[in-house]
Coordinates of C-alpha atoms and ligand atoms in Angstrom, one line a residue:
M1 CA 73.1 -10.9 -8.7
K2 CA 69.4 -11.8 -8.5
L3 CA 67.0 -9.0 -7.7
Y4 CA 66.0 -10.8 -4.5
E5 CA 69.5 -10.6 -3.3
K6 CA 69.7 -6.9 -4.0
Y7 CA 66.3 -6.2 -2.5
P8 CA 65.5 -8.9 0.2
V9 CA 61.9 -9.2 1.2
Y10 CA 60.7 -8.5 4.7
L11 CA 57.3 -9.7 5.6
T12 CA 55.0 -9.7 8.7
N13 CA 54.7 -13.2 10.1
S14 CA 51.4 -13.6 11.9
L15 CA 53.0 -16.3 14.0
S16 CA 55.7 -14.1 15.5
R17 CA 53.6 -10.9 15.0
S18 CA 56.7 -9.2 13.7
K19 CA 58.4 -8.3 10.5
E20 CA 61.0 -11.0 9.5
K21 CA 63.5 -11.2 6.7
F22 CA 62.1 -13.8 4.2
E23 CA 64.5 -16.8 4.0
P24 CA 63.0 -19.5 1.7
L25 CA 63.2 -23.1 2.7
T26 CA 64.8 -24.0 -0.6
P27 CA 67.1 -21.2 -2.0
G28 CA 65.5 -19.4 -5.0
H29 CA 62.1 -21.1 -4.5
V30 CA 58.9 -20.0 -2.8
G31 CA 55.9 -22.1 -2.0
I32 CA 52.7 -20.2 -1.3
Y33 CA 49.3 -21.6 -0.3
L34 CA 46.3 -19.3 -0.2
C35 CA 42.9 -20.4 1.2
G36 CA 40.6 -20.0 -1.7
P37 CA 36.8 -19.4 -1.8
T38 CA 34.1 -21.7 -0.6
V39 CA 32.0 -21.8 -3.8
Y40 CA 28.4 -21.3 -2.8
G41 CA 27.8 -17.6 -3.7
D42 CA 28.8 -14.7 -5.9
P43 CA 32.4 -13.5 -5.4
H44 CA 32.5 -10.3 -3.4
L45 CA 35.0 -7.7 -2.2
G46 CA 36.4 -10.0 0.6
H47 CA 37.4 -12.6 -2.1
A48 CA 38.9 -9.8 -4.2
R49 CA 41.0 -8.4 -1.3
S50 CA 42.5 -11.7 -0.4
A51 CA 43.1 -12.8 -4.0
I52 CA 44.6 -9.4 -4.9
S53 CA 46.8 -9.2 -1.8
F54 CA 48.4 -12.6 -2.5
D55 CA 48.5 -11.9 -6.3
I56 CA 50.8 -9.1 -5.4
V57 CA 53.0 -11.4 -3.2
N58 CA 53.0 -14.0 -6.1
R59 CA 53.9 -11.4 -8.8
Y60 CA 56.6 -9.6 -6.8
F61 CA 58.4 -12.8 -5.8
R62 CA 58.4 -13.8 -9.5
H63 CA 59.6 -10.4 -10.5
L64 CA 62.5 -10.7 -8.0
G65 CA 63.6 -13.9 -9.7
Y66 CA 62.2 -16.5 -7.4
K67 CA 60.7 -19.7 -8.8
V68 CA 57.2 -19.7 -7.3
R69 CA 54.7 -22.5 -6.8
Y70 CA 51.4 -20.8 -6.0
V71 CA 48.5 -23.0 -4.8
R72 CA 45.0 -21.6 -4.2
N73 CA 42.3 -24.1 -3.4
I74 CA 38.6 -24.3 -4.1
T75 CA 36.5 -25.3 -1.1
D76 CA 33.7 -27.3 -2.6
V77 CA 32.6 -29.6 0.2
G78 CA 31.8 -30.0 3.8
H79 CA 31.9 -26.6 5.2
L80 CA 29.2 -26.3 7.9
E81 CA 27.5 -23.1 8.9
N82 CA 29.2 -22.8 12.3
D83 CA 32.5 -23.6 13.9
A84 CA 31.0 -26.1 16.2
D85 CA 30.8 -28.6 13.3
E86 CA 27.0 -28.3 13.3
G87 CA 24.4 -26.7 11.2
E88 CA 23.7 -27.1 7.5
D89 CA 26.4 -27.5 4.8
K90 CA 26.5 -24.1 3.0
I91 CA 26.7 -25.6 -0.4
L92 CA 23.9 -28.1 0.2
K93 CA 21.7 -25.2 1.6
K94 CA 22.2 -23.2 -1.6
A95 CA 21.5 -26.3 -3.7
R96 CA 18.3 -26.9 -1.9
L97 CA 17.2 -23.2 -2.2
E98 CA 18.0 -23.1 -5.9
Q99 CA 16.9 -26.6 -6.6
L100 CA 20.2 -27.6 -8.1
E101 CA 22.5 -30.6 -7.7
P102 CA 25.3 -29.5 -5.3
M103 CA 28.0 -30.0 -7.9
Q104 CA 26.1 -27.6 -10.1
V105 CA 26.3 -24.9 -7.4
V106 CA 30.0 -25.6 -7.0
Q107 CA 30.6 -25.4 -10.8
Q108 CA 28.6 -22.2 -11.2
Y109 CA 30.4 -20.3 -8.4
T110 CA 33.8 -21.7 -9.3
N111 CA 33.2 -20.2 -12.8
S112 CA 32.0 -16.9 -11.5
Y113 CA 35.0 -16.7 -9.1
R114 CA 37.5 -17.4 -11.9
L115 CA 35.8 -14.9 -14.2
A116 CA 35.9 -12.1 -11.5
M117 CA 39.6 -12.9 -10.8
A118 CA 40.5 -12.7 -14.5
Q119 CA 38.6 -9.4 -14.7
L120 CA 40.7 -8.1 -11.7
N121 CA 43.8 -9.3 -13.5
V122 CA 44.6 -11.8 -10.7
L123 CA 47.1 -14.3 -12.1
P124 CA 45.7 -17.9 -12.0
P125 CA 47.4 -20.1 -9.4
D126 CA 49.9 -22.7 -10.5
I127 CA 47.7 -25.4 -8.9
E128 CA 44.1 -25.0 -8.0
P129 CA 43.1 -28.1 -6.1
T130 CA 39.6 -28.9 -5.0
A131 CA 38.5 -30.5 -1.8
T132 CA 36.3 -33.0 -3.6
G133 CA 39.3 -34.0 -5.7
H134 CA 41.4 -34.8 -2.6
I135 CA 39.1 -37.0 -0.4
I136 CA 41.6 -39.8 -0.4
E137 CA 44.4 -37.5 0.9
Q138 CA 42.1 -36.2 3.6
I139 CA 41.1 -39.7 4.7
E140 CA 44.8 -40.7 4.8
L141 CA 45.7 -37.6 6.8
T142 CA 42.9 -38.3 9.3
R143 CA 44.1 -41.9 9.6
K144 CA 47.6 -40.6 10.3
I145 CA 46.4 -38.3 13.1
L146 CA 44.4 -41.2 14.6
E147 CA 47.6 -43.3 14.5
Q148 CA 49.4 -40.6 16.4
G149 CA 46.7 -40.9 19.1
L150 CA 45.6 -37.3 18.5
A151 CA 42.1 -38.1 17.2
Y152 CA 39.2 -40.4 18.1
E153 CA 36.2 -41.9 16.3
V154 CA 32.6 -41.6 17.6
N155 CA 29.6 -42.9 15.7
G156 CA 31.3 -42.6 12.3
S157 CA 32.8 -39.2 12.9
V158 CA 36.4 -38.5 13.7
Y159 CA 37.4 -35.6 15.9
F160 CA 40.8 -34.0 16.7
D161 CA 41.6 -34.6 20.4
L162 CA 42.6 -31.1 21.4
K163 CA 43.0 -31.9 25.1
K164 CA 45.5 -34.6 24.3
Y165 CA 47.3 -32.2 21.9
L166 CA 47.5 -29.6 24.6
Q167 CA 49.7 -31.9 26.7
T168 CA 52.6 -31.1 24.3
G169 CA 51.2 -28.6 21.8
Q170 CA 50.0 -25.1 21.8
Y171 CA 46.6 -24.0 20.5
G172 CA 46.0 -20.2 20.0
K173 CA 49.5 -19.1 19.2
L174 CA 48.5 -17.8 15.8
S175 CA 45.3 -16.0 16.7
G176 CA 46.4 -15.1 20.3
K177 CA 43.3 -16.9 21.6
V178 CA 43.4 -18.5 25.1
V179 CA 42.0 -21.9 25.5
D180 CA 40.3 -21.1 28.9
D181 CA 38.5 -18.1 27.3
L182 CA 37.4 -20.1 24.4
L183 CA 35.9 -22.7 26.7
V184 CA 33.8 -20.0 28.5
N185 CA 32.5 -18.8 25.1
T186 CA 31.7 -22.2 23.7
R187 CA 28.0 -22.6 23.5
D188 CA 26.4 -25.9 24.2
T189 CA 25.1 -27.1 20.9
E190 CA 23.5 -30.3 19.8
G191 CA 26.1 -32.9 18.9
V192 CA 28.8 -31.5 21.2
E193 CA 28.3 -34.6 23.4
E194 CA 30.0 -36.6 20.7
K195 CA 33.1 -34.6 21.5
R196 CA 35.2 -35.4 24.5
F197 CA 36.2 -31.8 24.8
P198 CA 34.2 -28.8 23.6
L199 CA 37.1 -27.4 21.4
D200 CA 37.7 -30.7 19.5
F201 CA 37.0 -30.2 15.8
A202 CA 35.9 -32.6 13.1
L203 CA 38.3 -34.3 10.8
W204 CA 35.6 -36.4 9.3
K205 CA 31.8 -36.2 9.8
K206 CA 29.3 -39.0 9.4
A207 CA 26.8 -38.1 6.7
Q208 CA 23.2 -37.9 7.8
P209 CA 20.7 -39.6 5.4
Q210 CA 19.7 -36.4 3.7
H211 CA 23.3 -35.3 3.1
I212 CA 24.0 -35.5 -0.6
M213 CA 27.8 -34.9 -0.8
R214 CA 29.2 -38.1 0.8
W215 CA 32.1 -40.5 0.3
P216 CA 33.0 -43.9 1.7
S217 CA 35.7 -44.0 4.4
P218 CA 37.0 -46.4 7.0
W219 CA 34.5 -44.9 9.4
G220 CA 31.5 -45.2 7.1
E221 CA 29.9 -42.7 4.6
G222 CA 30.7 -39.1 5.4
F223 CA 32.6 -36.0 4.4
P224 CA 35.7 -34.3 5.5
G225 CA 35.9 -31.4 7.9
W226 CA 36.9 -28.0 6.5
H227 CA 40.3 -27.5 8.1
I228 CA 41.7 -30.9 7.0
E229 CA 41.4 -30.0 3.3
C230 CA 44.0 -27.2 3.4
T231 CA 46.5 -29.3 5.5
A232 CA 46.1 -32.2 3.0
M233 CA 46.4 -30.2 -0.1
S234 CA 49.2 -27.9 1.0
A235 CA 51.2 -30.9 2.2
K236 CA 50.6 -32.7 -1.1
Y237 CA 51.7 -29.9 -3.4
L238 CA 54.2 -27.9 -1.3
G239 CA 55.5 -30.4 1.2
V240 CA 56.0 -30.0 5.0
P241 CA 57.0 -27.5 6.0
F242 CA 56.4 -24.9 3.3
D243 CA 57.1 -21.2 3.0
I244 CA 54.0 -19.1 3.1
H245 CA 50.4 -19.7 4.0
G246 CA 48.0 -16.9 3.4
G247 CA 44.4 -16.0 4.0
G248 CA 42.1 -13.3 5.3
M249 CA 42.4 -12.3 9.0
D250 CA 39.1 -13.9 9.7
L251 CA 40.6 -17.3 8.9
Q252 CA 43.2 -17.1 11.6
F253 CA 40.8 -18.7 14.0
P254 CA 39.7 -21.4 14.0
H255 CA 40.7 -22.4 10.5
H256 CA 44.5 -21.7 10.5
E257 CA 44.9 -22.5 14.2
C258 CA 43.4 -25.9 13.5
E259 CA 45.7 -26.4 10.5
I260 CA 48.7 -25.9 12.8
A261 CA 47.4 -28.4 15.3
Q262 CA 46.7 -31.0 12.5
G263 CA 50.1 -30.4 10.9
M264 CA 51.8 -30.8 14.3
G265 CA 49.7 -33.9 15.0
A266 CA 50.3 -35.6 11.6
F267 CA 53.9 -34.5 10.8
G268 CA 55.3 -33.7 14.2
Q269 CA 56.4 -30.2 13.0
E270 CA 55.3 -26.7 12.3
P271 CA 53.7 -27.0 8.8
V272 CA 54.2 -23.4 7.8
K273 CA 57.2 -21.0 8.1
Y274 CA 55.4 -17.7 7.5
W275 CA 51.7 -17.0 8.0
M276 CA 50.4 -13.9 6.3
H277 CA 47.0 -12.4 6.7
N278 CA 45.2 -9.6 4.8
N279 CA 42.9 -7.4 6.8
M280 CA 39.2 -7.0 6.4
L281 CA 37.2 -4.3 4.7
T282 CA 34.1 -2.3 5.4
I283 CA 31.5 -0.5 3.3
G284 CA 30.7 3.1 4.5
G285 CA 32.3 2.2 7.8
Q286 CA 30.1 -0.9 8.3
K287 CA 30.9 -4.5 8.2
M288 CA 29.7 -6.2 5.0
A289 CA 26.6 -8.3 5.7
K290 CA 23.6 -9.5 3.8
S291 CA 21.4 -8.4 6.8
L292 CA 22.7 -4.8 6.5
G293 CA 21.9 -4.6 2.8
N294 CA 25.4 -3.5 2.0
F295 CA 26.5 -6.8 0.6
I296 CA 27.7 -5.8 -2.9
N297 CA 29.1 -8.5 -5.1
L298 CA 31.9 -7.9 -7.6
Q299 CA 29.7 -8.0 -10.7
Q300 CA 27.4 -5.4 -9.1
F301 CA 30.5 -3.1 -8.7
F302 CA 31.5 -3.7 -12.3
T303 CA 28.0 -2.8 -13.6
G304 CA 26.9 -0.2 -10.9
N305 CA 23.8 -2.3 -10.4
H306 CA 23.2 -1.8 -6.6
P307 CA 21.3 1.0 -4.8
L308 CA 24.4 2.0 -2.8
L309 CA 26.5 2.5 -5.8
A310 CA 26.6 6.0 -7.5
Q311 CA 28.1 4.5 -10.7
A312 CA 29.8 1.4 -12.1
Y313 CA 33.4 0.9 -11.0
S314 CA 35.7 -1.0 -13.4
P315 CA 37.7 -4.0 -12.2
M316 CA 40.9 -2.0 -12.4
T317 CA 39.4 0.8 -10.3
I318 CA 38.6 -1.8 -7.6
R319 CA 42.1 -3.3 -7.9
F320 CA 43.8 0.2 -7.8
F321 CA 41.7 1.2 -4.8
M322 CA 42.7 -1.9 -2.9
L323 CA 46.4 -1.3 -3.7
Q324 CA 46.2 2.2 -2.3
A325 CA 46.1 0.5 1.2
H326 CA 48.6 -1.9 2.7
Y327 CA 47.2 -5.4 2.8
R328 CA 47.4 -5.4 6.6
S329 CA 45.3 -2.3 7.0
T330 CA 41.6 -2.2 7.1
L331 CA 40.0 -0.6 4.1
D332 CA 36.7 1.3 3.8
F333 CA 34.8 1.4 0.5
S334 CA 32.7 4.5 -0.4
N335 CA 31.7 6.1 -3.7
E336 CA 33.9 9.1 -3.0
A337 CA 37.0 7.0 -2.4
L338 CA 36.3 4.9 -5.5
Q339 CA 35.8 7.9 -7.6
A340 CA 39.1 9.4 -6.4
A341 CA 40.8 6.1 -7.1
E342 CA 39.4 6.1 -10.6
K343 CA 40.8 9.6 -11.3
A344 CA 44.1 8.9 -9.8
M345 CA 44.5 5.7 -11.9
K346 CA 43.7 7.6 -15.1
R347 CA 46.4 10.2 -14.2
L348 CA 48.9 7.4 -13.7
F349 CA 48.0 5.8 -17.1
G350 CA 48.2 9.3 -18.7
S351 CA 51.9 9.5 -17.6
L352 CA 52.5 6.0 -18.7
K353 CA 51.3 6.8 -22.1
I354 CA 53.5 9.9 -22.3
L355 CA 56.5 8.0 -21.1
K356 CA 56.0 5.1 -23.5
N357 CA 56.3 7.6 -26.4
M358 CA 59.3 9.4 -24.9
E359 CA 62.7 8.4 -26.2
H360 CA 66.0 9.5 -24.8
P361 CA 68.2 11.3 -27.4
G362 CA 71.0 8.8 -26.7
S363 CA 73.5 11.2 -25.2
P364 CA 74.7 12.1 -22.7
Q365 CA 75.4 8.7 -21.2
Q366 CA 75.4 10.3 -17.8
G367 CA 73.6 13.4 -16.5
T368 CA 72.8 15.5 -13.5
Q369 CA 69.3 13.8 -13.1
D370 CA 70.7 10.3 -12.8
Q371 CA 70.9 10.1 -9.1
A372 CA 67.3 11.3 -8.7
L373 CA 66.0 8.9 -11.3
N374 CA 67.8 5.9 -9.8
H375 CA 66.5 6.9 -6.4
F376 CA 63.0 6.6 -7.6
V377 CA 63.6 3.1 -8.9
D378 CA 65.3 2.0 -5.6
Q379 CA 62.3 3.3 -3.7
L380 CA 60.0 1.2 -5.7
Y381 CA 61.9 -1.9 -4.7
Q382 CA 62.4 -0.9 -1.1
N383 CA 58.7 -0.2 -0.6
M384 CA 57.6 -3.5 -2.2
S385 CA 60.3 -5.4 -0.3
D386 CA 59.0 -3.8 2.9
D387 CA 56.1 -6.2 3.5
F388 CA 54.7 -5.6 0.0
N389 CA 53.8 -2.0 0.7
T390 CA 51.7 -1.2 -2.4
A391 CA 50.4 2.1 -0.9
K392 CA 53.9 3.5 -0.7
T393 CA 54.9 2.0 -4.0
L394 CA 52.0 3.9 -5.7
A395 CA 53.0 7.1 -4.0
V396 CA 56.5 6.7 -5.6
L397 CA 54.9 6.1 -9.0
F398 CA 53.0 9.3 -8.6
D399 CA 56.2 11.2 -7.8
M400 CA 57.7 9.6 -10.9
S401 CA 54.6 10.8 -12.9
A402 CA 55.5 14.3 -11.9
K403 CA 59.0 13.8 -13.3
V404 CA 57.5 12.4 -16.5
N405 CA 55.4 15.5 -16.9
E406 CA 58.4 17.7 -16.3
F407 CA 60.3 16.0 -19.1
N408 CA 57.3 16.2 -21.3
T409 CA 56.8 19.9 -20.9
D410 CA 60.4 20.7 -21.2
K411 CA 62.2 18.3 -23.4
S412 CA 65.6 20.0 -22.8
K413 CA 65.4 18.4 -19.3
L414 CA 65.8 15.0 -20.9
K415 CA 69.3 15.9 -21.8
E416 CA 70.1 16.3 -18.1
A417 CA 69.4 12.6 -17.7
G418 CA 71.9 10.0 -18.8
A419 CA 70.6 7.4 -21.3
E420 CA 71.1 4.4 -18.9
A421 CA 69.4 6.1 -15.9
F422 CA 66.5 7.3 -18.1
N423 CA 65.9 3.9 -19.6
R424 CA 66.0 2.2 -16.2
F425 CA 63.5 4.8 -14.9
K426 CA 61.2 4.3 -17.9
E427 CA 61.3 0.5 -17.8
S428 CA 60.7 0.3 -14.0
F429 CA 57.8 2.7 -14.2
Q430 CA 56.2 0.5 -16.8
T431 CA 57.1 -2.8 -15.1
F432 CA 55.8 -1.8 -11.7
I433 CA 52.5 -0.6 -13.0
L434 CA 51.8 -3.4 -15.4
D435 CA 53.6 -6.5 -14.1
V436 CA 54.2 -6.0 -10.3
L437 CA 51.0 -4.2 -9.4
G438 CA 49.1 -5.9 -12.3
L439 CA 47.2 -2.8 -13.5
H440 CA 46.2 -2.4 -17.1
E441 CA 44.5 0.3 -19.0
E442 CA 40.9 -0.6 -19.7
S443 CA 40.7 0.7 -23.2
G444 CA 37.9 -1.0 -25.1
R445 CA 36.1 0.3 -28.1
G446 CA 34.9 3.5 -26.3
H447 CA 38.4 4.5 -25.3
E448 CA 39.7 3.9 -28.8
L449 CA 37.0 6.1 -30.3
L450 CA 37.8 8.8 -27.7
E451 CA 41.5 8.6 -28.5
G452 CA 40.9 8.9 -32.2
T453 CA 38.5 11.8 -31.8
I454 CA 40.9 13.8 -29.6
R455 CA 43.7 13.2 -32.1
I456 CA 41.5 14.7 -34.8
L457 CA 40.9 17.8 -32.6
I458 CA 44.6 18.1 -31.8
E459 CA 45.4 18.1 -35.5
L460 CA 42.8 20.8 -36.1
R461 CA 44.2 22.9 -33.3
K462 CA 47.7 22.5 -34.7
K463 CA 46.4 23.7 -38.1
A464 CA 44.6 26.6 -36.5
R465 CA 47.8 27.7 -34.8
A466 CA 49.9 27.4 -37.9
E467 CA 47.3 29.7 -39.6
R468 CA 47.6 32.0 -36.5
N469 CA 43.9 31.5 -35.8
F470 CA 44.5 31.6 -32.0
A471 CA 40.8 32.2 -31.3
L472 CA 40.0 28.8 -32.7
S473 CA 43.0 27.0 -31.2
D474 CA 42.1 28.4 -27.8
K475 CA 38.5 27.4 -28.2
I476 CA 39.4 23.8 -28.9
R477 CA 41.6 23.7 -25.9
D478 CA 39.1 25.4 -23.5
D479 CA 36.1 23.4 -24.7
L480 CA 38.0 20.2 -24.1
K481 CA 39.1 21.3 -20.7
A482 CA 35.5 22.2 -19.9
I483 CA 34.6 18.5 -20.3
G484 CA 37.6 17.3 -18.3
I485 CA 40.2 16.7 -21.1
Q486 CA 43.4 18.6 -20.7
L487 CA 45.8 19.2 -23.6
M488 CA 49.4 19.6 -22.7
D489 CA 51.7 21.5 -25.0
G490 CA 55.3 20.3 -25.3
K491 CA 58.1 22.7 -26.3
D492 CA 58.7 21.0 -29.6
G493 CA 55.1 21.3 -30.7
E494 CA 54.0 17.8 -29.5
I495 CA 50.6 17.8 -27.8
N496 CA 49.5 15.2 -25.3
W497 CA 46.3 14.8 -23.4
T498 CA 45.0 13.4 -20.1
I499 CA 41.6 13.1 -18.5
E500 CA 41.5 15.3 -15.4
Ligands
LIG601 ZN1 42.1 -23.1 4.2

């Protein structure tokens, strides 16, 4: 029996706004598409939250035994500053300000995004397609929508004909937006007159003479609209329909709403079975914005180099902090919350270290603790299978830590556990921390030196006790405690330590 049969996954589908049992389109396989970054600036917390949320989805499906194809794109072209298909291309603007060739901007921020993701232990996607690498597919898809009579060409640009689409299709079902309300809120902007209907959106835009990123097309030189790239690349690598499309909540409208309309227009069917969205985050209760001065990028978090940061926060602290909340909850960053996360994570790794060195005596095969130990493991799976609830999963891991400490302080308790249940408990604790949640200990040279130094002190203390020099052995223990290092005496003379 596969793990996914034993612990079936339930996830919240944004389309139905309810929790549904996950049934893959192809048994045993999962296709996931996540809208990746637009590469024109330093990766920030918003990027991290989306990437980590879906990294968890990717990791857990794999752990359960599914064969996963995970696609996360790089948006490196044609993403204009506002949703009315007007304004400056963000990449071109950055290139102009920094006096770089646009593809230099794209390469630079693609590199910094990949570096930050690796630091956060986000697994790389199976396929990472770029918009510039799929211009032909986007042109083909635009042509297909034109053939269906759901798009029209004006002055070298092609727009999706939303009014026509509305005769049979629905627009707003994902975001809950109502077309009439949207019309009221649509500002008259220059260029709108090209559109037959204010909510029509660009599939292809004619390039103005100063526009550098441009490609030939049947409609003249131009560049693709933003929404069409995700429809073209997801269809190419995952087929139509595919299982899961993810992204931040802010992409529901218009980006994902437009993807549904394009998919319906081009393929005559819903392109995606399950839509999943991660919620937004705030800093000190405020939305993150350059104008508010609270826009902290990931490298600034990692180095502590920002006026709002009391210290540096390691990539794993950021990851752990994010996992303490469910992906559908909003999340507020503060120094206090990050410091608390840092401490909690150290406690968890302290228990992991103790458990790694703990071996079951081999007998009995069954014990009075078995039911409790197996229950912990089942809870890990049940919480992850319940819409990837990492917050509750972490809570179970902390309950398990308490059990580890109990075994450690009183080794006779280990004999109350059967070998099989203990080994399952041990393996699951380790697997969920390292593989499913993707956390790892940030050791480094500093940590190795600390580890070695404390080991020396522990040996000196053992010697002092053996010589009945209790004044010295107590002093070593108390002085370490005063700087936040706690020694824990085991019954059989073993001494472990943790950072409080
Ligand atoms: Zn997208």
